[in-house]
Each structure stands twice: as C-alpha cells, then as structure tokens.
Coordinates of C-alpha atoms in Angstrom, one line a residue:
M1 CA 16.0 -14.1 -9.0
T2 CA 13.5 -16.3 -10.9
K3 CA 10.0 -15.4 -11.8
E4 CA 8.7 -17.8 -9.1
Q5 CA 10.9 -16.1 -6.5
L6 CA 9.6 -12.7 -7.5
E7 CA 6.0 -13.9 -7.2
Q8 CA 6.8 -15.3 -3.8
Y9 CA 8.3 -12.0 -2.8
E10 CA 5.2 -10.2 -4.0
Q11 CA 2.9 -12.6 -2.1
E12 CA 4.9 -12.0 1.1
W13 CA 5.0 -8.3 0.6
T14 CA 1.2 -8.2 0.1
A15 CA 0.6 -10.2 3.3
N16 CA 3.3 -8.3 5.4
M17 CA 1.7 -4.9 4.5
V18 CA -1.5 -6.1 6.3
K19 CA 0.5 -7.2 9.3
Y20 CA 2.5 -4.0 9.4
W21 CA -0.6 -1.9 9.3
Q22 CA -2.3 -3.9 12.0
E23 CA 0.8 -3.6 14.2
K24 CA 1.0 0.2 13.6
M25 CA -2.7 0.6 14.5
M26 CA -2.0 -0.9 17.9
Q27 CA 1.1 1.3 18.6
F28 CA -0.9 4.5 19.0
S29 CA -2.2 5.7 22.4
P30 CA -5.1 5.1 22.3
P31 CA -4.8 2.5 19.5
V32 CA -6.6 2.8 16.2
Y33 CA -9.0 0.1 17.4
D34 CA -12.5 0.8 18.7
T35 CA -14.8 -1.9 17.3
G36 CA -12.1 -3.8 15.4
A37 CA -13.9 -3.2 12.1
L38 CA -11.1 -1.3 10.4
Y39 CA -8.4 -3.7 11.8
N40 CA -10.3 -6.7 10.6
S41 CA -11.2 -5.2 7.2
L42 CA -7.5 -5.1 6.1
R43 CA -6.7 -7.7 3.4
G44 CA -4.3 -7.9 0.5
E45 CA -4.7 -9.6 -2.9
L46 CA -2.0 -10.5 -5.5
H47 CA -3.1 -11.0 -9.1
P48 CA -0.1 -12.4 -11.0
G49 CA 0.0 -12.4 -14.7
P50 CA 1.5 -10.4 -17.6
T51 CA 0.6 -7.3 -15.6
T52 CA 0.8 -8.2 -11.9
T53 CA -1.6 -6.3 -9.7
I54 CA -1.4 -6.0 -5.9
Q55 CA -4.5 -4.7 -4.1
H56 CA -5.1 -3.8 -0.5
H57 CA -8.5 -3.3 0.8
F58 CA -9.8 -1.7 4.0
L59 CA -12.8 0.3 5.2
E60 CA -12.6 3.8 3.7
Y61 CA -12.9 5.6 7.0
G62 CA -9.4 4.3 7.8
L63 CA -8.0 7.1 5.7
Y64 CA -10.0 9.6 7.7
V65 CA -8.7 8.1 11.0
A66 CA -5.1 8.3 9.7
A67 CA -5.6 12.0 8.8
G68 CA -7.5 12.8 12.0
T69 CA -10.6 14.0 10.2
G70 CA -14.0 12.7 9.6
N71 CA -17.7 13.3 9.7
G72 CA -18.6 16.8 10.8
Y73 CA -15.2 18.3 10.1
R74 CA -14.4 20.8 7.4
R75 CA -11.5 23.0 6.5
G76 CA -11.3 26.0 8.8
N77 CA -13.7 24.5 11.4
S78 CA -12.1 24.7 14.8
G79 CA -14.6 22.2 16.2
L80 CA -16.3 24.9 18.2
D81 CA -19.7 25.7 16.6
D82 CA -20.8 27.0 20.0
E83 CA -19.7 26.8 23.6
N84 CA -20.7 23.1 23.8
G85 CA -18.9 22.0 20.7
L86 CA -20.2 20.5 17.4
Q87 CA -23.8 19.3 17.4
F88 CA -22.9 15.7 16.4
M89 CA -20.4 15.4 19.3
R90 CA -22.9 16.2 22.1
G91 CA -24.2 12.7 22.5
K92 CA -22.7 10.2 24.9
Q93 CA -21.4 8.0 22.1
W94 CA -19.1 10.8 20.8
N95 CA -17.4 11.3 24.1
K96 CA -14.2 9.4 23.1
G97 CA -11.8 11.5 25.2
R98 CA -8.1 11.8 24.5
G99 CA -7.1 10.7 21.0
H100 CA -10.4 11.3 19.3
R101 CA -9.9 13.1 16.0
V102 CA -6.1 13.4 16.1
V103 CA -3.8 12.3 13.4
R104 CA -2.9 8.6 13.8
D105 CA -1.2 7.8 10.6
W106 CA -1.2 4.0 10.6
F107 CA -1.2 3.8 6.8
K108 CA 0.9 6.2 4.8
G109 CA 4.4 6.2 6.2
K110 CA 5.0 2.4 6.2
Y111 CA 3.2 2.0 2.9
L112 CA 5.4 4.5 1.1
Y113 CA 8.6 3.1 2.4
S114 CA 7.5 -0.5 1.5
L115 CA 6.3 0.6 -1.9
Y116 CA 9.7 2.1 -2.7
R117 CA 11.3 -1.2 -1.6
L118 CA 9.0 -3.2 -3.8
K119 CA 9.7 -0.9 -6.7
E120 CA 13.4 -1.5 -6.3
V121 CA 13.0 -5.3 -6.3
E122 CA 10.8 -5.2 -9.3
A123 CA 13.1 -2.8 -11.2
S124 CA 16.1 -5.1 -10.5
F125 CA 14.2 -8.2 -11.6
Y126 CA 12.9 -6.7 -14.8
G127 CA 16.1 -4.8 -15.6
E128 CA 18.1 -8.1 -15.4
A129 CA 15.4 -9.9 -17.4
Y130 CA 15.5 -7.2 -20.1
Q131 CA 19.3 -7.3 -20.2
G132 CA 19.3 -11.0 -20.6
L133 CA 16.7 -10.8 -23.3
V134 CA 18.7 -8.2 -25.3
S135 CA 21.9 -10.1 -24.8
E136 CA 20.3 -13.4 -26.1
T137 CA 18.8 -11.6 -29.0
L138 CA 22.0 -9.8 -30.0
T139 CA 24.0 -13.1 -29.6
S140 CA 21.6 -15.0 -31.8
M141 CA 21.5 -12.2 -34.4
F142 CA 25.3 -11.8 -34.7
S143 CA 26.8 -15.2 -33.8
G144 CA 25.2 -17.2 -36.6
G145 CA 24.7 -14.4 -39.1
L146 CA 21.8 -12.1 -39.8
E147 CA 19.1 -13.0 -42.4
T148 CA 18.1 -10.2 -44.6
S149 CA 15.8 -10.1 -47.6
K150 CA 18.9 -10.1 -49.9
G151 CA 20.7 -13.0 -48.2
K152 CA 22.7 -13.9 -45.1
V153 CA 25.2 -11.4 -43.6
S154 CA 28.0 -12.7 -41.3
L155 CA 29.9 -10.4 -39.0

C-alpha cells in the first residue's frame, strides 16, 4: 500500500462513517430523526500530514439520544416526580410517545468496530513502512561499509 492509497482509504473511511451513522439513525423505530438537525449535522474531516487527524462533528445532543438520556434526567430519577410525570414533559411538545428517551445507539457500536479496522490498516501500513526503512538503513550501513570516526569498517 502506498501513502496515496492510505490517504484515499482514510478519506473513504471518514466519509463512510457519516453514511453509516445516518443509515443507523434511520433503522430505529421510531428513527433518530425528528427535525433532521442531528442527521444533517454529521460531517467528517480528514487533515493529512505528518500526523494525520480525522475529525467527525455532530450536534452534542446526539450522544444523549444514543444513551437515551437528556435534559431533565439524572441518575436515580425514575421520571416520576409526581403522578403526572416530570414538569418539563407536561407540555404538548414533549408528548413524543413510544421511543422517546430510550437508548438508540446510532453512534458507538459501528464507530468502535470501524475504528478498530482503521487501526489495523494503519498499523499494517506503518509497520511495513518501518520494516522497509530499517531494512534499507541496515543494507546501506553494512553493504558498503560503516564509517566511523577512526575509519571505514567493512563487514
């Protein structure tokens, strides 16, 4: 694999993660799609260079949707402050029905699997590059002799 092929793989990986996440959002019943803000906020950026960086951006509340938590919830809160439920959920706009505030992990599962796969490709590429570098260095050092401060040493 060449450096250009690795960069192309990284670009495709970055773009495909956005597609995977959008597809995963739509697989839930009901889908992780109300206004489309979270769905449309997904984007990926690749910054190649000596230290390649891949960034994915989306609205922060997407993590809360994936975990089934959000505004008004706290650890140990059953959701029943009184017989009518939590104060903030009494309004008509909060009557979402089935699927509201349940775990819909559109993010973590696919991300972790794909991240491990990217890690394997990167390790393979840089492992082979390192082996080639060491091999070339050793060959140049020992094939023509090694220069030292006291003269040339041939093996």
